């Protein structure tokens, strides 16, 4: 299987990037979300991806980020 970089092939990019339409801005990073992009909405907030939603939840103490480790059972 061969995967091509869309910056090289242009697949998935607007035909004219200068005419891409910004529809939303991410409430976490303020990054632009363009027409055709996927995004996440949580409690009325818009995120450019699930990573930023997760970071928002941790920052607001609505979720906890943990490190997986084997507990010492002795």
mmCIF file of N, CA, C and O in Angstrom:
data_model
loop_
_atom_site.group_PDB
_atom_site.id
_atom_site.type_symbol
_atom_site.label_atom_id
_atom_site.label_comp_id
_atom_site.label_asym_id
_atom_site.label_seq_id
_atom_site.Cartn_x
_atom_site.Cartn_y
_atom_site.Cartn_z
ATOM 1 N N UNK A 1 0.849 -1.181 0.000
ATOM 2 C CA UNK A 1 0.000 0.000 0.000
ATOM 3 C C UNK A 1 0.890 1.239 0.000
ATOM 4 O O UNK A 1 1.832 1.344 0.763
ATOM 5 N N UNK A 2 0.561 2.156 -0.839
ATOM 6 C CA UNK A 2 1.342 3.385 -0.949
ATOM 7 C C UNK A 2 0.464 4.573 -0.563
ATOM 8 O O UNK A 2 -0.640 4.727 -1.045
ATOM 9 N N UNK A 3 0.969 5.391 0.355
ATOM 10 C CA UNK A 3 0.230 6.567 0.806
ATOM 11 C C UNK A 3 0.962 7.802 0.314
ATOM 12 O O UNK A 3 2.165 7.941 0.525
ATOM 13 N N UNK A 4 0.249 8.682 -0.345
ATOM 14 C CA UNK A 4 0.841 9.908 -0.878
ATOM 15 C C UNK A 4 0.497 11.097 0.005
ATOM 16 O O UNK A 4 -0.599 11.188 0.544
ATOM 17 N N UNK A 5 1.408 12.009 0.125
ATOM 18 C CA UNK A 5 1.209 13.243 0.864
ATOM 19 C C UNK A 5 0.280 14.147 0.058
ATOM 20 O O UNK A 5 0.567 14.472 -1.085
ATOM 21 N N UNK A 6 -0.848 14.598 0.665
ATOM 22 C CA UNK A 6 -1.773 15.456 -0.083
ATOM 23 C C UNK A 6 -1.153 16.782 -0.505
ATOM 24 O O UNK A 6 -1.618 17.415 -1.450
ATOM 25 N N UNK A 7 -0.096 17.225 0.177
ATOM 26 C CA UNK A 7 0.574 18.462 -0.226
ATOM 27 C C UNK A 7 1.279 18.269 -1.575
ATOM 28 O O UNK A 7 1.506 19.223 -2.299
ATOM 29 N N UNK A 8 1.608 17.019 -1.901
ATOM 30 C CA UNK A 8 2.261 16.728 -3.173
ATOM 31 C C UNK A 8 1.234 16.369 -4.240
ATOM 32 O O UNK A 8 1.267 16.899 -5.348
ATOM 33 N N UNK A 9 0.292 15.486 -3.887
ATOM 34 C CA UNK A 9 -0.678 15.021 -4.883
ATOM 35 C C UNK A 9 -1.846 15.975 -5.064
ATOM 36 O O UNK A 9 -2.476 15.982 -6.106
ATOM 37 N N UNK A 10 -2.177 16.752 -4.025
ATOM 38 C CA UNK A 10 -3.323 17.644 -4.096
ATOM 39 C C UNK A 10 -4.642 16.968 -3.789
ATOM 40 O O UNK A 10 -5.675 17.624 -3.717
ATOM 41 N N UNK A 11 -4.627 15.643 -3.572
ATOM 42 C CA UNK A 11 -5.853 14.909 -3.273
ATOM 43 C C UNK A 11 -6.370 15.357 -1.910
ATOM 44 O O UNK A 11 -5.646 15.387 -0.929
ATOM 45 N N UNK A 12 -7.637 15.729 -1.835
ATOM 46 C CA UNK A 12 -8.253 16.155 -0.594
ATOM 47 C C UNK A 12 -8.095 17.633 -0.295
ATOM 48 O O UNK A 12 -8.646 18.141 0.668
ATOM 49 N N UNK A 13 -7.336 18.335 -1.100
ATOM 50 C CA UNK A 13 -7.152 19.770 -0.905
ATOM 51 C C UNK A 13 -8.070 20.545 -1.845
ATOM 52 O O UNK A 13 -8.445 20.049 -2.906
ATOM 53 N N UNK A 14 -8.455 21.767 -1.469
ATOM 54 C CA UNK A 14 -9.275 22.561 -2.395
ATOM 55 C C UNK A 14 -8.518 22.821 -3.685
ATOM 56 O O UNK A 14 -7.292 22.893 -3.687
ATOM 57 N N UNK A 15 -9.250 22.951 -4.776
ATOM 58 C CA UNK A 15 -8.597 23.169 -6.065
ATOM 59 C C UNK A 15 -7.790 24.465 -6.067
ATOM 60 O O UNK A 15 -6.759 24.567 -6.715
ATOM 61 N N UNK A 16 -8.250 25.462 -5.357
ATOM 62 C CA UNK A 16 -7.514 26.719 -5.215
ATOM 63 C C UNK A 16 -7.457 27.068 -3.726
ATOM 64 O O UNK A 16 -8.416 27.613 -3.183
ATOM 65 N N UNK A 17 -6.343 26.736 -3.037
ATOM 66 C CA UNK A 17 -6.259 26.953 -1.595
ATOM 67 C C UNK A 17 -6.534 28.393 -1.168
ATOM 68 O O UNK A 17 -6.984 28.630 -0.058
ATOM 69 N N UNK A 18 -6.286 29.356 -2.021
ATOM 70 C CA UNK A 18 -6.539 30.749 -1.664
ATOM 71 C C UNK A 18 -8.027 31.062 -1.626
ATOM 72 O O UNK A 18 -8.432 32.084 -1.104
ATOM 73 N N UNK A 19 -8.850 30.184 -2.207
ATOM 74 C CA UNK A 19 -10.293 30.397 -2.193
ATOM 75 C C UNK A 19 -10.997 29.470 -1.208
ATOM 76 O O UNK A 19 -12.221 29.407 -1.187
ATOM 77 N N UNK A 20 -10.232 28.758 -0.372
ATOM 78 C CA UNK A 20 -10.839 27.894 0.636
ATOM 79 C C UNK A 20 -11.632 28.763 1.606
ATOM 80 O O UNK A 20 -11.207 29.843 1.994
ATOM 81 N N UNK A 21 -12.810 28.282 1.984
ATOM 82 C CA UNK A 21 -13.717 29.058 2.830
ATOM 83 C C UNK A 21 -13.593 28.596 4.277
ATOM 84 O O UNK A 21 -13.799 27.416 4.581
ATOM 85 N N UNK A 22 -13.254 29.522 5.174
ATOM 86 C CA UNK A 22 -13.209 29.228 6.600
ATOM 87 C C UNK A 22 -14.643 29.220 7.118
ATOM 88 O O UNK A 22 -15.376 30.191 6.960
ATOM 89 N N UNK A 23 -15.043 28.100 7.730
ATOM 90 C CA UNK A 23 -16.402 27.965 8.232
ATOM 91 C C UNK A 23 -16.442 28.181 9.745
ATOM 92 O O UNK A 23 -17.357 28.810 10.254
ATOM 93 N N UNK A 24 -15.444 27.656 10.458
ATOM 94 C CA UNK A 24 -15.371 27.772 11.918
ATOM 95 C C UNK A 24 -13.923 28.004 12.331
ATOM 96 O O UNK A 24 -13.001 27.828 11.538
ATOM 97 N N UNK A 25 -13.758 28.353 13.601
ATOM 98 C CA UNK A 25 -12.438 28.388 14.227
ATOM 99 C C UNK A 25 -12.495 27.463 15.438
ATOM 100 O O UNK A 25 -13.509 27.409 16.145
ATOM 101 N N UNK A 26 -11.413 26.760 15.690
ATOM 102 C CA UNK A 26 -11.320 25.852 16.824
ATOM 103 C C UNK A 26 -11.333 26.668 18.118
ATOM 104 O O UNK A 26 -10.581 27.637 18.250
ATOM 105 N N UNK A 27 -12.183 26.270 19.059
ATOM 106 C CA UNK A 27 -12.258 26.969 20.334
ATOM 107 C C UNK A 27 -11.057 26.672 21.232
ATOM 108 O O UNK A 27 -10.887 27.325 22.257
ATOM 109 N N UNK A 28 -10.216 25.706 20.867
ATOM 110 C CA UNK A 28 -9.028 25.395 21.664
ATOM 111 C C UNK A 28 -7.795 26.126 21.128
ATOM 112 O O UNK A 28 -7.102 26.801 21.857
ATOM 113 N N UNK A 29 -7.541 25.992 19.829
ATOM 114 C CA UNK A 29 -6.306 26.563 19.242
ATOM 115 C C UNK A 29 -6.571 27.764 18.346
ATOM 116 O O UNK A 29 -5.633 28.372 17.846
ATOM 117 N N UNK A 30 -7.844 28.062 18.102
ATOM 118 C CA UNK A 30 -8.257 29.134 17.202
ATOM 119 C C UNK A 30 -7.856 28.875 15.744
ATOM 120 O O UNK A 30 -7.854 29.772 14.922
ATOM 121 N N UNK A 31 -7.498 27.623 15.442
ATOM 122 C CA UNK A 31 -7.165 27.256 14.068
ATOM 123 C C UNK A 31 -8.394 27.278 13.182
ATOM 124 O O UNK A 31 -9.528 27.121 13.636
ATOM 125 N N UNK A 32 -8.170 27.491 11.909
ATOM 126 C CA UNK A 32 -9.273 27.590 10.954
ATOM 127 C C UNK A 32 -9.766 26.213 10.533
ATOM 128 O O UNK A 32 -8.979 25.301 10.304
ATOM 129 N N UNK A 33 -11.081 26.079 10.447
ATOM 130 C CA UNK A 33 -11.725 24.860 9.961
ATOM 131 C C UNK A 33 -12.400 25.238 8.652
ATOM 132 O O UNK A 33 -13.285 26.089 8.617
ATOM 133 N N UNK A 34 -11.942 24.616 7.567
ATOM 134 C CA UNK A 34 -12.389 24.977 6.228
ATOM 135 C C UNK A 34 -13.577 24.131 5.788
ATOM 136 O O UNK A 34 -13.807 23.033 6.304
ATOM 137 N N UNK A 35 -14.299 24.645 4.828
ATOM 138 C CA UNK A 35 -15.399 23.912 4.212
ATOM 139 C C UNK A 35 -14.892 22.539 3.765
ATOM 140 O O UNK A 35 -13.860 22.440 3.110
ATOM 141 N N UNK A 36 -15.585 21.496 4.174
ATOM 142 C CA UNK A 36 -15.193 20.135 3.819
ATOM 143 C C UNK A 36 -14.362 19.441 4.885
ATOM 144 O O UNK A 36 -14.197 18.222 4.841
ATOM 145 N N UNK A 37 -13.816 20.186 5.850
ATOM 146 C CA UNK A 37 -13.039 19.591 6.937
ATOM 147 C C UNK A 37 -13.984 18.926 7.938
ATOM 148 O O UNK A 37 -15.108 19.369 8.137
ATOM 149 N N UNK A 38 -13.497 17.901 8.612
ATOM 150 C CA UNK A 38 -14.255 17.331 9.720
ATOM 151 C C UNK A 38 -13.886 18.087 10.994
ATOM 152 O O UNK A 38 -12.803 18.667 11.091
ATOM 153 N N UNK A 39 -14.797 18.104 11.953
ATOM 154 C CA UNK A 39 -14.562 18.794 13.215
ATOM 155 C C UNK A 39 -15.420 18.141 14.292
ATOM 156 O O UNK A 39 -16.265 17.299 14.005
ATOM 157 N N UNK A 40 -15.193 18.511 15.548
ATOM 158 C CA UNK A 40 -15.909 17.930 16.680
ATOM 159 C C UNK A 40 -16.614 19.052 17.435
ATOM 160 O O UNK A 40 -16.028 20.108 17.660
ATOM 161 N N UNK A 41 -17.870 18.817 17.838
ATOM 162 C CA UNK A 41 -18.609 19.781 18.655
ATOM 163 C C UNK A 41 -18.915 19.112 19.989
ATOM 164 O O UNK A 41 -19.396 17.976 20.033
ATOM 165 N N UNK A 42 -18.620 19.821 21.075
ATOM 166 C CA UNK A 42 -18.892 19.325 22.420
ATOM 167 C C UNK A 42 -19.428 20.476 23.247
ATOM 168 O O UNK A 42 -18.763 21.505 23.395
ATOM 169 N N UNK A 43 -20.630 20.314 23.771
ATOM 170 C CA UNK A 43 -21.286 21.331 24.596
ATOM 171 C C UNK A 43 -21.213 22.724 23.975
ATOM 172 O O UNK A 43 -20.886 23.711 24.629
ATOM 173 N N UNK A 44 -21.484 22.790 22.678
ATOM 174 C CA UNK A 44 -21.526 24.065 21.977
ATOM 175 C C UNK A 44 -20.173 24.615 21.562
ATOM 176 O O UNK A 44 -20.104 25.661 20.920
ATOM 177 N N UNK A 45 -19.081 23.934 21.921
ATOM 178 C CA UNK A 45 -17.739 24.365 21.513
ATOM 179 C C UNK A 45 -17.305 23.568 20.299
ATOM 180 O O UNK A 45 -17.635 22.390 20.151
ATOM 181 N N UNK A 46 -16.543 24.191 19.424
ATOM 182 C CA UNK A 46 -16.090 23.571 18.184
ATOM 183 C C UNK A 46 -14.592 23.314 18.268
ATOM 184 O O UNK A 46 -13.821 24.200 18.651
ATOM 185 N N UNK A 47 -14.177 22.101 17.897
ATOM 186 C CA UNK A 47 -12.772 21.703 17.943
ATOM 187 C C UNK A 47 -12.355 21.156 16.584
ATOM 188 O O UNK A 47 -13.114 20.458 15.926
ATOM 189 N N UNK A 48 -11.115 21.464 16.190
ATOM 190 C CA UNK A 48 -10.634 21.020 14.874
ATOM 191 C C UNK A 48 -10.303 19.530 14.856
ATOM 192 O O UNK A 48 -10.046 18.978 13.798
ATOM 193 N N UNK A 49 -10.332 18.874 16.004
ATOM 194 C CA UNK A 49 -10.106 17.438 16.056
ATOM 195 C C UNK A 49 -10.314 16.908 17.461
ATOM 196 O O UNK A 49 -10.408 17.669 18.432
ATOM 197 N N UNK A 50 -10.382 15.593 17.568
ATOM 198 C CA UNK A 50 -10.625 14.979 18.871
ATOM 199 C C UNK A 50 -9.450 15.190 19.820
ATOM 200 O O UNK A 50 -9.642 15.200 21.040
ATOM 201 N N UNK A 51 -8.241 15.386 19.296
ATOM 202 C CA UNK A 51 -7.090 15.670 20.165
ATOM 203 C C UNK A 51 -7.318 16.958 20.950
ATOM 204 O O UNK A 51 -7.065 17.016 22.152
ATOM 205 N N UNK A 52 -7.789 17.981 20.274
ATOM 206 C CA UNK A 52 -8.010 19.256 20.956
ATOM 207 C C UNK A 52 -9.199 19.183 21.910
ATOM 208 O O UNK A 52 -9.185 19.844 22.954
ATOM 209 N N UNK A 53 -10.196 18.377 21.588
ATOM 210 C CA UNK A 53 -11.288 18.164 22.533
ATOM 211 C C UNK A 53 -10.744 17.517 23.795
ATOM 212 O O UNK A 53 -11.042 17.958 24.908
ATOM 213 N N UNK A 54 -9.923 16.491 23.644
ATOM 214 C CA UNK A 54 -9.334 15.815 24.802
ATOM 215 C C UNK A 54 -8.494 16.759 25.643
ATOM 216 O O UNK A 54 -8.587 16.759 26.878
ATOM 217 N N UNK A 55 -7.681 17.575 25.004
ATOM 218 C CA UNK A 55 -6.851 18.536 25.733
ATOM 219 C C UNK A 55 -7.727 19.544 26.473
ATOM 220 O O UNK A 55 -7.424 19.928 27.606
ATOM 221 N N UNK A 56 -8.817 19.964 25.854
ATOM 222 C CA UNK A 56 -9.750 20.889 26.498
ATOM 223 C C UNK A 56 -10.363 20.247 27.745
ATOM 224 O O UNK A 56 -10.449 20.874 28.800
ATOM 225 N N UNK A 57 -10.792 18.988 27.627
ATOM 226 C CA UNK A 57 -11.419 18.301 28.756
ATOM 227 C C UNK A 57 -10.447 18.150 29.919
ATOM 228 O O UNK A 57 -10.824 18.339 31.077
ATOM 229 N N UNK A 58 -9.200 17.827 29.639
ATOM 230 C CA UNK A 58 -8.186 17.701 30.690
ATOM 231 C C UNK A 58 -7.927 19.056 31.337
ATOM 232 O O UNK A 58 -7.880 19.185 32.562
ATOM 233 N N UNK A 59 -7.792 20.088 30.517
ATOM 234 C CA UNK A 59 -7.514 21.428 31.030
ATOM 235 C C UNK A 59 -8.645 21.935 31.927
ATOM 236 O O UNK A 59 -8.408 22.643 32.904
ATOM 237 N N UNK A 60 -9.887 21.562 31.606
ATOM 238 C CA UNK A 60 -11.050 21.984 32.383
ATOM 239 C C UNK A 60 -11.353 21.025 33.543
ATOM 240 O O UNK A 60 -12.394 21.160 34.200
ATOM 241 N N UNK A 61 -10.474 20.058 33.792
ATOM 242 C CA UNK A 61 -10.656 19.042 34.838
ATOM 243 C C UNK A 61 -11.930 18.223 34.654
ATOM 244 O O UNK A 61 -12.546 17.792 35.625
ATOM 245 N N UNK A 62 -12.331 18.030 33.400
ATOM 246 C CA UNK A 62 -13.483 17.191 33.091
ATOM 247 C C UNK A 62 -13.047 15.780 32.709
ATOM 248 O O UNK A 62 -13.867 14.885 32.564
ATOM 249 N N UNK A 63 -11.744 15.605 32.528
ATOM 250 C CA UNK A 63 -11.155 14.306 32.221
ATOM 251 C C UNK A 63 -9.763 14.291 32.833
ATOM 252 O O UNK A 63 -9.214 15.335 33.182
ATOM 253 N N UNK A 64 -9.214 13.097 32.963
ATOM 254 C CA UNK A 64 -7.903 12.954 33.578
ATOM 255 C C UNK A 64 -6.994 12.179 32.626
ATOM 256 O O UNK A 64 -7.378 11.129 32.118
ATOM 257 N N UNK A 65 -5.811 12.693 32.388
ATOM 258 C CA UNK A 65 -4.837 11.992 31.552
ATOM 259 C C UNK A 65 -3.914 11.198 32.465
ATOM 260 O O UNK A 65 -3.297 11.750 33.373
ATOM 261 N N UNK A 66 -3.847 9.891 32.249
ATOM 262 C CA UNK A 66 -3.077 8.995 33.097
ATOM 263 C C UNK A 66 -2.020 8.266 32.289
ATOM 264 O O UNK A 66 -2.086 8.220 31.068
ATOM 265 N N UNK A 67 -1.059 7.679 32.990
ATOM 266 C CA UNK A 67 -0.036 6.857 32.361
ATOM 267 C C UNK A 67 -0.293 5.408 32.743
ATOM 268 O O UNK A 67 -0.387 5.085 33.936
ATOM 269 N N UNK A 68 -0.415 4.540 31.773
ATOM 270 C CA UNK A 68 -0.667 3.120 32.035
ATOM 271 C C UNK A 68 0.587 2.471 32.598
ATOM 272 O O UNK A 68 1.686 2.689 32.099
ATOM 273 N N UNK A 69 0.392 1.710 33.671
ATOM 274 C CA UNK A 69 1.524 0.992 34.261
ATOM 275 C C UNK A 69 0.999 -0.231 34.996
ATOM 276 O O UNK A 69 -0.131 -0.262 35.459
ATOM 277 N N UNK A 70 1.853 -1.216 35.102
ATOM 278 C CA UNK A 70 1.510 -2.439 35.817
ATOM 279 C C UNK A 70 1.686 -2.183 37.304
ATOM 280 O O UNK A 70 2.721 -1.722 37.757
ATOM 281 N N UNK A 71 0.641 -2.483 38.052
ATOM 282 C CA UNK A 71 0.698 -2.263 39.493
ATOM 283 C C UNK A 71 1.525 -3.364 40.152
ATOM 284 O O UNK A 71 1.514 -4.519 39.709
ATOM 285 N N UNK A 72 2.234 -3.018 41.180
ATOM 286 C CA UNK A 72 3.018 -3.981 41.928
ATOM 287 C C UNK A 72 2.062 -4.733 42.849
ATOM 288 O O UNK A 72 1.489 -4.159 43.763
ATOM 289 N N UNK A 73 1.849 -6.018 42.605
ATOM 290 C CA UNK A 73 0.860 -6.816 43.331
ATOM 291 C C UNK A 73 1.452 -7.527 44.546
ATOM 292 O O UNK A 73 0.780 -8.348 45.160
ATOM 293 N N UNK A 74 2.668 -7.271 44.957
ATOM 294 C CA UNK A 74 3.280 -7.948 46.111
ATOM 295 C C UNK A 74 2.832 -7.372 47.407
ATOM 296 O O UNK A 74 2.577 -6.299 47.653
#
